[in-house]
Short mmCIF file of C-alpha atoms in Angstrom, two decimals:
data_model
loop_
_atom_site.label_atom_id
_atom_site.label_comp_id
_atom_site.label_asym_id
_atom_site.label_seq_id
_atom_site.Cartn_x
_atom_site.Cartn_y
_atom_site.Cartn_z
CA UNK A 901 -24.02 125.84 15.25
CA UNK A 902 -25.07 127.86 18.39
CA UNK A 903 -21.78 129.07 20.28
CA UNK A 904 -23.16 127.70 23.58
CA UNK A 905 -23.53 124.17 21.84
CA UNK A 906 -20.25 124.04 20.22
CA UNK A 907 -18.19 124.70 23.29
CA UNK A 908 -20.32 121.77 24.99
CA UNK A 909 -19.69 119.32 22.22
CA UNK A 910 -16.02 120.53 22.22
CA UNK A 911 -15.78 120.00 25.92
CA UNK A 912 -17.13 116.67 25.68
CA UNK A 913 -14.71 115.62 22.67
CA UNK A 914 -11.97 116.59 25.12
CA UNK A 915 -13.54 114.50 27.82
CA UNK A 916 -14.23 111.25 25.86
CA UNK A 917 -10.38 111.69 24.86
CA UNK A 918 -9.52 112.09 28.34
CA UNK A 919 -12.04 109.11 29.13
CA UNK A 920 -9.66 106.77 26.87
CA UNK A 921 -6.28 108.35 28.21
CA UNK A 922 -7.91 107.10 31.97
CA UNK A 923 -9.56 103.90 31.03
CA UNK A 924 -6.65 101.99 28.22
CA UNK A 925 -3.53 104.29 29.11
CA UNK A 926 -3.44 104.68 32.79
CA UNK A 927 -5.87 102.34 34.28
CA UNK A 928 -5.44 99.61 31.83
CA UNK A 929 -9.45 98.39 32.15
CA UNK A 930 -10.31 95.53 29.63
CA UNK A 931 -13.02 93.22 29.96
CA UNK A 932 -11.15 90.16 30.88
CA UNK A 933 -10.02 91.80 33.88
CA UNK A 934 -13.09 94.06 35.05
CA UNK A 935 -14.94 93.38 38.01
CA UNK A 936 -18.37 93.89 36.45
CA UNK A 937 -17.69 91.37 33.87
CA UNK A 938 -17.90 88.26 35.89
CA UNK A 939 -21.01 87.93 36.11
CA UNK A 940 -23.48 87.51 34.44
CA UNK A 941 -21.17 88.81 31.62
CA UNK A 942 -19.61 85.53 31.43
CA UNK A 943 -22.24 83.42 32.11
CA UNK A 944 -23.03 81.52 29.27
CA UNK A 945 -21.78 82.01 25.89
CA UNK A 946 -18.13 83.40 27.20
CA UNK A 947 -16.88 86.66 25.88
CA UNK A 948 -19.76 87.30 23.37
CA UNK A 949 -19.18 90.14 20.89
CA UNK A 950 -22.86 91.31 22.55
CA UNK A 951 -21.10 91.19 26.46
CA UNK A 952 -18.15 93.12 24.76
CA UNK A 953 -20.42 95.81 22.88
CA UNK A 954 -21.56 96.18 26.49
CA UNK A 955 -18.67 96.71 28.70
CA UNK A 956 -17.18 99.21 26.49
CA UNK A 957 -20.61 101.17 26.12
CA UNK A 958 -20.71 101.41 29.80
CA UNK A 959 -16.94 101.98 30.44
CA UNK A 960 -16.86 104.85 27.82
CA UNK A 961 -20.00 106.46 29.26
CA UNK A 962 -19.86 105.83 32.66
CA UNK A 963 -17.65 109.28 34.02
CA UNK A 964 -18.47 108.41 37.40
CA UNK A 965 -18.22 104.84 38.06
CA UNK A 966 -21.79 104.58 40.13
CA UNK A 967 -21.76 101.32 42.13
CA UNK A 968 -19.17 100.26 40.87
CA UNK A 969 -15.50 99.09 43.07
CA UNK A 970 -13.88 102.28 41.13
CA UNK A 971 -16.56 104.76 41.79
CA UNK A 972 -15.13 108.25 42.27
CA UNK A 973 -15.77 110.22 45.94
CA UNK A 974 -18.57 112.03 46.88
CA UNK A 975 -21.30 111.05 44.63
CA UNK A 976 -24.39 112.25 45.92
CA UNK A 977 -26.60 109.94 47.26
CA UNK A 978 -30.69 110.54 46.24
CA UNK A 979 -32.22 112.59 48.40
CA UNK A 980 -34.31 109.50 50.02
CA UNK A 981 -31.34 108.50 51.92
CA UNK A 982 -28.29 105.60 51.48
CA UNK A 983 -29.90 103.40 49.20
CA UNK A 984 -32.59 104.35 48.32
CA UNK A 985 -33.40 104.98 44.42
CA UNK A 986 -36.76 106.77 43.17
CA UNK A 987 -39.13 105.04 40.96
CA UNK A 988 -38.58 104.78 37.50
CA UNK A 989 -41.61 107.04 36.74
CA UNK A 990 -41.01 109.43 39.79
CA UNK A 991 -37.39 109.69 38.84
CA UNK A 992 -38.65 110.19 34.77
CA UNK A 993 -40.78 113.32 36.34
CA UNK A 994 -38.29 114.44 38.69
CA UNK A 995 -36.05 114.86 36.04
CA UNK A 996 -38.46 116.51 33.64
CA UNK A 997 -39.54 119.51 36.04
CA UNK A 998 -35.40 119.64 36.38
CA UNK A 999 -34.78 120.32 32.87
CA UNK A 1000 -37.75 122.50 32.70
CA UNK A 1001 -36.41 124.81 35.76
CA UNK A 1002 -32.94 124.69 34.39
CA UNK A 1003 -34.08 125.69 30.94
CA UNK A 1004 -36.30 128.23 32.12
CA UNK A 1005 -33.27 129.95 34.02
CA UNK A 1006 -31.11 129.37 31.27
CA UNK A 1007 -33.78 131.42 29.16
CA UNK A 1008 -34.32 134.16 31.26
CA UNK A 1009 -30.98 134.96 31.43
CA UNK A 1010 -30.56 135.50 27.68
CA UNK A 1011 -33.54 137.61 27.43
CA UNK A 1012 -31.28 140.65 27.48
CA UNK A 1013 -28.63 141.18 25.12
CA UNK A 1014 -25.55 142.60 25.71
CA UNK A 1015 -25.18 146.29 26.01
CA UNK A 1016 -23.50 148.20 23.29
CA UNK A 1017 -19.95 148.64 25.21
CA UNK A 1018 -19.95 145.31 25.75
CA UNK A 1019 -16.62 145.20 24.81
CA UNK A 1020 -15.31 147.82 27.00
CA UNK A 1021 -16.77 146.23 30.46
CA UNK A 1022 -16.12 143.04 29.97
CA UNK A 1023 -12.47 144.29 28.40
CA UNK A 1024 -9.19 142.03 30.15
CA UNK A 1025 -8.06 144.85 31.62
CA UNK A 1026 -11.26 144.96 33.93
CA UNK A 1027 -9.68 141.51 34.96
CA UNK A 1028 -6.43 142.50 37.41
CA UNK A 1029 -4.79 139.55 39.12
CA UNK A 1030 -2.87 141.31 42.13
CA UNK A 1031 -2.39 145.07 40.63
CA UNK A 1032 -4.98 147.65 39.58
CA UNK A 1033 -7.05 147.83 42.89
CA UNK A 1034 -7.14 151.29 42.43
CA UNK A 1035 -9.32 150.95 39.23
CA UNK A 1036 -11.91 148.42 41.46
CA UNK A 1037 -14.92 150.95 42.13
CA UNK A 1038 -17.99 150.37 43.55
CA UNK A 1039 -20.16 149.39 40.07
CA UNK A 1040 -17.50 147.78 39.36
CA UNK A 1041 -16.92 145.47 42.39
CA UNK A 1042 -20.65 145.05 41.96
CA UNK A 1043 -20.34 143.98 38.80
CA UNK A 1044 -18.21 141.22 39.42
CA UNK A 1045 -20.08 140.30 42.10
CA UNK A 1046 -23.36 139.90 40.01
CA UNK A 1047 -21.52 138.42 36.68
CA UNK A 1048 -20.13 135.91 39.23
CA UNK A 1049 -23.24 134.51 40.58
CA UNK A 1050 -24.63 134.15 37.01
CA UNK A 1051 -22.11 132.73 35.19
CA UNK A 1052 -22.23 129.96 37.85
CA UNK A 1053 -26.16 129.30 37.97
CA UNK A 1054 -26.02 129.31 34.37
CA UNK A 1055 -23.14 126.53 34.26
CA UNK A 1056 -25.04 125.11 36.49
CA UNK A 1057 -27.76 124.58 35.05
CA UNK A 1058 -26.71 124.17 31.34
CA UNK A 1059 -24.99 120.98 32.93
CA UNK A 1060 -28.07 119.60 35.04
CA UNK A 1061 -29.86 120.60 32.23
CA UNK A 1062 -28.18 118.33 29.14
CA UNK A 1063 -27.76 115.53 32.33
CA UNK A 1064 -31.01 115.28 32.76
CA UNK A 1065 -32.36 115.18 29.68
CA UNK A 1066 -30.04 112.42 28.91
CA UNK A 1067 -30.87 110.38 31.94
CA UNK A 1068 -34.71 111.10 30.53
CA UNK A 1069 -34.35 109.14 27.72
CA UNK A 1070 -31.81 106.53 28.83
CA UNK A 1071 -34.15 105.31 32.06
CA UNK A 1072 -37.28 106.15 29.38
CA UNK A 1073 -35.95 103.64 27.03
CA UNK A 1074 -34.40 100.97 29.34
CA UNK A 1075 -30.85 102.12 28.55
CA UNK A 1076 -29.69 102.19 31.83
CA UNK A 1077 -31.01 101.81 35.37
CA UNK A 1078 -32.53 104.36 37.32
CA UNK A 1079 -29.64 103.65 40.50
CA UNK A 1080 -26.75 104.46 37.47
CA UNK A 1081 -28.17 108.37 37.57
CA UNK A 1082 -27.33 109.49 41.19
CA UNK A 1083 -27.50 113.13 41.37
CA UNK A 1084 -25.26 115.36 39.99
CA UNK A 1085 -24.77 118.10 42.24
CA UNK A 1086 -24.01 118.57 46.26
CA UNK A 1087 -25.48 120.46 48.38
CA UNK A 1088 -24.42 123.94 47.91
CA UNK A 1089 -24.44 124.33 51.69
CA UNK A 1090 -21.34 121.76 51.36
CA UNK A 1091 -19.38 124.88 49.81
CA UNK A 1092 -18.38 126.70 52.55
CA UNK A 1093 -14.29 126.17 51.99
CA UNK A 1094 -12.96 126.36 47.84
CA UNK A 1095 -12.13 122.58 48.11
CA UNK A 1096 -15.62 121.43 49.29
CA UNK A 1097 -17.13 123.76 46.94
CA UNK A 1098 -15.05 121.76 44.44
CA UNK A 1099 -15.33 118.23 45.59
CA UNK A 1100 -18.32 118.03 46.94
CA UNK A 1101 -20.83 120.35 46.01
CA UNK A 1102 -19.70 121.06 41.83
CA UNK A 1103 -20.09 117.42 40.01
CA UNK A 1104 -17.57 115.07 40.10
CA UNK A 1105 -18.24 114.20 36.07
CA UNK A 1106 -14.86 114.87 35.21
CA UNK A 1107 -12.93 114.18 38.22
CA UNK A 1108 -11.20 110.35 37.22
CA UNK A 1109 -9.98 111.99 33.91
CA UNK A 1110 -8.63 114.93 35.30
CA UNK A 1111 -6.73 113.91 38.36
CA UNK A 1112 -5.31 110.40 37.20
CA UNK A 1113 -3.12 112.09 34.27
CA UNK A 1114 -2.05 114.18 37.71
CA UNK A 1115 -1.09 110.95 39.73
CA UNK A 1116 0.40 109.82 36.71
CA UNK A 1117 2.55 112.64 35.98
CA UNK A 1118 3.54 112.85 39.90
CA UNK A 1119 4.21 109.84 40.71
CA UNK A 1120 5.57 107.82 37.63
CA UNK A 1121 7.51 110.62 35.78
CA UNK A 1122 8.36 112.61 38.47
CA UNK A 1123 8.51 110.03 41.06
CA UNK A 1124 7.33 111.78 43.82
CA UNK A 1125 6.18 109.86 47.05
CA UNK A 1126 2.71 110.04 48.15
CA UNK A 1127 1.16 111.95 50.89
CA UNK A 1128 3.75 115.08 51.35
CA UNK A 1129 3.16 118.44 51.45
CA UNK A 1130 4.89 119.23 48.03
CA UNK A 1131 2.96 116.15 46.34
CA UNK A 1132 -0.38 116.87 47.31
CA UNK A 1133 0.11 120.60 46.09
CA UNK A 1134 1.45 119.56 42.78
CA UNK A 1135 -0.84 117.08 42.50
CA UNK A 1136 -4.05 119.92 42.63
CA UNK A 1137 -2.10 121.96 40.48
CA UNK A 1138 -1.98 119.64 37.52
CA UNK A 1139 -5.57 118.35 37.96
CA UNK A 1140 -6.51 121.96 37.68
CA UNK A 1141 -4.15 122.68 35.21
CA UNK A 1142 -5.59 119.78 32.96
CA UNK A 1143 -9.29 120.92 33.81
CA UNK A 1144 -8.06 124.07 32.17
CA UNK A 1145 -6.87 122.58 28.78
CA UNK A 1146 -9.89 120.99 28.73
CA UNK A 1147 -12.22 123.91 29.21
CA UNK A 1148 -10.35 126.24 27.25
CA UNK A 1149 -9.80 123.91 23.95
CA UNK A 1150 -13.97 123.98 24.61
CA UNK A 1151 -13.92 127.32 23.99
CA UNK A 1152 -11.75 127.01 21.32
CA UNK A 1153 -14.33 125.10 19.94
CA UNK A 1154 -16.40 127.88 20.22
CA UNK A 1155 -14.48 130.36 18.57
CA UNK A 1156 -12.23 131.83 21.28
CA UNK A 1157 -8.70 131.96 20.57
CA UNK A 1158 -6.27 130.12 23.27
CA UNK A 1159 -4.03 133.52 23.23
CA UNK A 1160 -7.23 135.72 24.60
CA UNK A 1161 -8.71 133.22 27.08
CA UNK A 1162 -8.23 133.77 30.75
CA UNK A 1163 -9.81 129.87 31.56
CA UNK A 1164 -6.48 128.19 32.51
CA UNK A 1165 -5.09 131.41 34.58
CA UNK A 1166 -8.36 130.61 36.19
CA UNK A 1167 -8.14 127.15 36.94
CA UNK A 1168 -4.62 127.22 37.99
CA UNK A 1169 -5.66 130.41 40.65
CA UNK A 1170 -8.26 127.96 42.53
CA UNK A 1171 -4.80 126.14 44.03
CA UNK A 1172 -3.69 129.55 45.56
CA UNK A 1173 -7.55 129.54 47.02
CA UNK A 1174 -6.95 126.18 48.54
CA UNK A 1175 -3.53 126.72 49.71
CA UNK A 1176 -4.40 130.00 51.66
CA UNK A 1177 -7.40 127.95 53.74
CA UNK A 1178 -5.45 125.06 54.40
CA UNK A 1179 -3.13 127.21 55.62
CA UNK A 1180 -5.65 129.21 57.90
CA UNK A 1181 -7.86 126.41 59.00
CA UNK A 1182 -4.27 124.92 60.36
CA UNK A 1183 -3.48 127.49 62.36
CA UNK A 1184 -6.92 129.27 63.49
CA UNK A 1185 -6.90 126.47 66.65
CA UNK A 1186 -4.06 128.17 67.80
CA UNK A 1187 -4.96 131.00 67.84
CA UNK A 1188 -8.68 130.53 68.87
CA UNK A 1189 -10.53 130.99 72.23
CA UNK A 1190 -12.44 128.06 73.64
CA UNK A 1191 -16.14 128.89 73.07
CA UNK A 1192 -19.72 126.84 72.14
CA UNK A 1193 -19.05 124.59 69.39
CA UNK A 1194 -22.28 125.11 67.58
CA UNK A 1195 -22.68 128.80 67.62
CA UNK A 1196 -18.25 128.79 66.60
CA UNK A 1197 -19.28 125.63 63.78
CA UNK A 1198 -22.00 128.29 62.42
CA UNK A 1199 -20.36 131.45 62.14
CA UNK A 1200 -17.51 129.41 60.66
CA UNK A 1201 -19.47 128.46 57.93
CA UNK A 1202 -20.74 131.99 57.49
CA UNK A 1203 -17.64 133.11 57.12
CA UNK A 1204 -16.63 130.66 54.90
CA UNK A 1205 -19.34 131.32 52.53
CA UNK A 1206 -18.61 134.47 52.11
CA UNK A 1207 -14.78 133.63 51.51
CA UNK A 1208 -15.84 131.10 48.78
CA UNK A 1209 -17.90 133.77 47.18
CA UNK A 1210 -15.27 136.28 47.28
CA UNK A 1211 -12.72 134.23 46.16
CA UNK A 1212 -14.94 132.88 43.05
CA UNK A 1213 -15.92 137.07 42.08
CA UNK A 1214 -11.87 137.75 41.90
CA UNK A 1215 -10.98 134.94 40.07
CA UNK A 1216 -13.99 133.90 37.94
CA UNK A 1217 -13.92 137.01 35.41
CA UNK A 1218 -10.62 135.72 33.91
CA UNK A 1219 -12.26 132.78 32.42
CA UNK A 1220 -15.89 134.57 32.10
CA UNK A 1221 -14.97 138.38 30.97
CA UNK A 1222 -13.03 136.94 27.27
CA UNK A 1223 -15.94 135.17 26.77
CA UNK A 1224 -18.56 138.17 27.58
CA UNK A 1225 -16.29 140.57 25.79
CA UNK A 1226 -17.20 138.72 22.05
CA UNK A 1227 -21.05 139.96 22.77
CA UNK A 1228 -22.51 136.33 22.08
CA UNK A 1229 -26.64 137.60 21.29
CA UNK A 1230 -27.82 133.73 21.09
CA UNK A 1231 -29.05 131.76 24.76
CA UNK A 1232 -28.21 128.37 25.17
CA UNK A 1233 -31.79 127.12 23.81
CA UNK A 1234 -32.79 127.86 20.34
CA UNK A 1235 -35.86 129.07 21.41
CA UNK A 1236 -37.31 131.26 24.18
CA UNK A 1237 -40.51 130.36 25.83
CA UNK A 1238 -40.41 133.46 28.26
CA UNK A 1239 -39.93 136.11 25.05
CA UNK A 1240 -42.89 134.73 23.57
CA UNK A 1241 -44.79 134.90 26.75
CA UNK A 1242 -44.11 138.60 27.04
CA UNK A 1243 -45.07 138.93 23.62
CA UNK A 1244 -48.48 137.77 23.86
#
C-alpha cells in the first residue's frame, strides 16, 4: 500500500474510534433520544431495524453534524450565501473540477523526487525548538519557508481531494443530500491570527472528537469550572494534544516510528502560538494611538498574516522534516498525468 494512503486510512481508523468515544461514551446519542429521529423516523412502523440501519449510518459518518441541533462552529456556508445549496448537477461538477485541481497539484508536486541528501536536510537537528539560531542561514530559513507552504497546500488538497470525491459519489448515487456537503474549507483570508487559521479557515472534520475528550477530561476528572483563564488554556492544550495522537498513530500507520516523530511536539506548540496573540491582541489597545479604523483593521491583518505564516515555518518542520527525512519517492496518486504529458 502507497505510504500516503496508509497514513490516511490510519488517520481515519483513529477518527472513527474517536467518532464512537464522542457519540456512545461522552455524548451518549442513541436513537430513542436523537432529535433527527422523530420524524419521519418514527412515523410509521416504530423503531424499524431499516430507521436504525439509518441513524447509525449517519451518526457514524456525519463528523460535522450539518443542520443538525449539534452541528459544530464555523461550517462554511456555500458560496451562494445563507441557505442557499447548488444544484445537484452543478454541485456534481463543482466538485469534479475540485478533485481534478487538487489532484493535479497533488501531482505536480511529486514530480520531483527527493534529492540524494535527503536525509541530511530534512535531518531533526535542522528542526531547533528555542536553541540553534545560530545554525538558521539564509537557504535554510528559505527552506523552511518553502517546505512550509507545501506541506500545507498539499494537506490541503489531499483532504479536499478524498472529500470530494466522496461527496461525488454519495450526491451521484442518492446517498446523501447535496445541503449535507457544505464546504470544507474557510476562507484562507479568515487566517490572519493561529486560532482563526485553526477554527475557521482549516476544516472543522475532526473538531467534536477532538475537543469533547478535552471537556471531558477538564471538567469531569479534573473538575475544573468553565470559562477561566487556566480552563480554557488546558482545555486547547488537550484538544491539541489529542489531535496529535491521532495524527501521529497515522503515521505510524505509515511506517514512522512514534520515538522519531516530531507531530505531537507540533501540535502541542500551536497553544504557545495562541497564548502569545491572546496575550498581544489584549494589550495592543493600550498601548495603541487612535487612528482610521480601516486603514489600522488592514494593516492588522497584514501583519497578522505574516505572523501566522511565520509561526507555521518554525513549528511545522517538527511534524513535516521526520517524515521528509525517510525519502518517500511515491505521490499521493498512483499515477501521474503531468509525467506522461511531458513525456509525449
Amino acid at each position: 500500500m502507497r505510504v500516503h494512503w496508509a497514513s490516511l486510512l490510519s488517520g481515519t481508523a483513529v477518527g472513527f474510534a474517536l467518532q464512537y468515544v464522542h457519540l456512545v461514551l461522552l455524548s451518549q446519542r442513541s436513537f430513542q433520544q436523537d432529535d433527527t429521529t422523530k420524524a419521519p423516523y418514527r412515523q410509521g412502523i416504530l423503531q424499524t431495524a431499516w430507521n436504525r440501519l439509518k441513524f447509525g449510518f449517519s451518526s457514524t459518518f456525519s463528523f460535522r453534524d450539518i443542520n443538525l441541533p449539534t452541528q459544530v462552529k464555523n461550517v462554511p456556508e456555500f458560496s451562494k450565501g445563507l441557505g442557499q445549496v447548488p444544484s445537484r448537477k452543478g454541485f456534481i461538477l463543482q466538485q469534479m473540477i475540485t478533485a481534478i485541481i487538487c489532484g493535479l497539484v497533488l501531482d505536480i508536486s511529486a514530480i520531483q523526487s527527493p534529492p540524494p541528501d535527503n536525509a541530511d536536510i530534512f535531518a531533526w537537528e535542522n528542526v531547533p525548538l528555542l536553541t540553534g539560531s545560530h545554525n538558521m542561514t539564509g537557504p535554510k530559513v528559505i527552506l523552511k519557508l518553502v517546505t512550509t507552504l507545501v506541506y500545507w497546500v498539499n494537506m490541503y488538497c489531499v483532504m479536499q481531494f478524498v472529500t470530494s470525491l466522496f461527496a461525488i459519489i454519495a450526491v451521484g448515487l442518492n446517498i446523501s443530500y447535496v445541503a449535507q456537503w457544505r464546504p470544507l474549507y474557510g476562507s484562507p483570508l479568515e487566517a490572519y491570527t493561529l486560532r482563526r487559521f485553526w477554527s475557521v479557515f482549516w476544516h472543522q472534520t475532526l473538531r467534536q472528537i477532538l475537543t469533547d475528550p478535552a471537556s471531558f477530561i477538564c471538567h469531569r476528572l479534573f473538575h475544573l469550572s468553565h470559562g477561566n483563564f487556566t480552563t480554557r488554556y488546558v482545555k486547547i492544550l488537550l484538544t491539541f494534544a489529542v489531535s496529535g495522537t491521532l495524527h501521529a498513530l497515522a503515521e505510524l500507520g505509515a511506517g514512522l516510528e512514534l520515538q522519531k516523530s516530531g507531530t505531537m511536539r507540533f501540535f502541542c506548540t500551536q497553544v504557545v502560538g495562541i497564548m502569545l496573540e491572546d496575550g498581544i491582541q489584549a494589550v495592543y489597545p493600550y498601548f495603541s494611538r487612535r487612528s482610521n479604523h480601516v486603514s489600522q483593521a488592514l494593516w492588522m491583518r497584514l501583519v497578522g498574516y505574516l505572523w501566522v505564516l511565520a509561526f507555521l515555518a518554525w513549528s511545522t518542520p517538527a511534524w513535516f522534516y521526520p517524515n521528509a527525512a525517510r525519502g518517500v519517492r511515491e505521490g499521493f496518486l498512483p499515477f501521474s498525468v503531468v509525467k506522461g504529458m511531458l513525456r509525449v
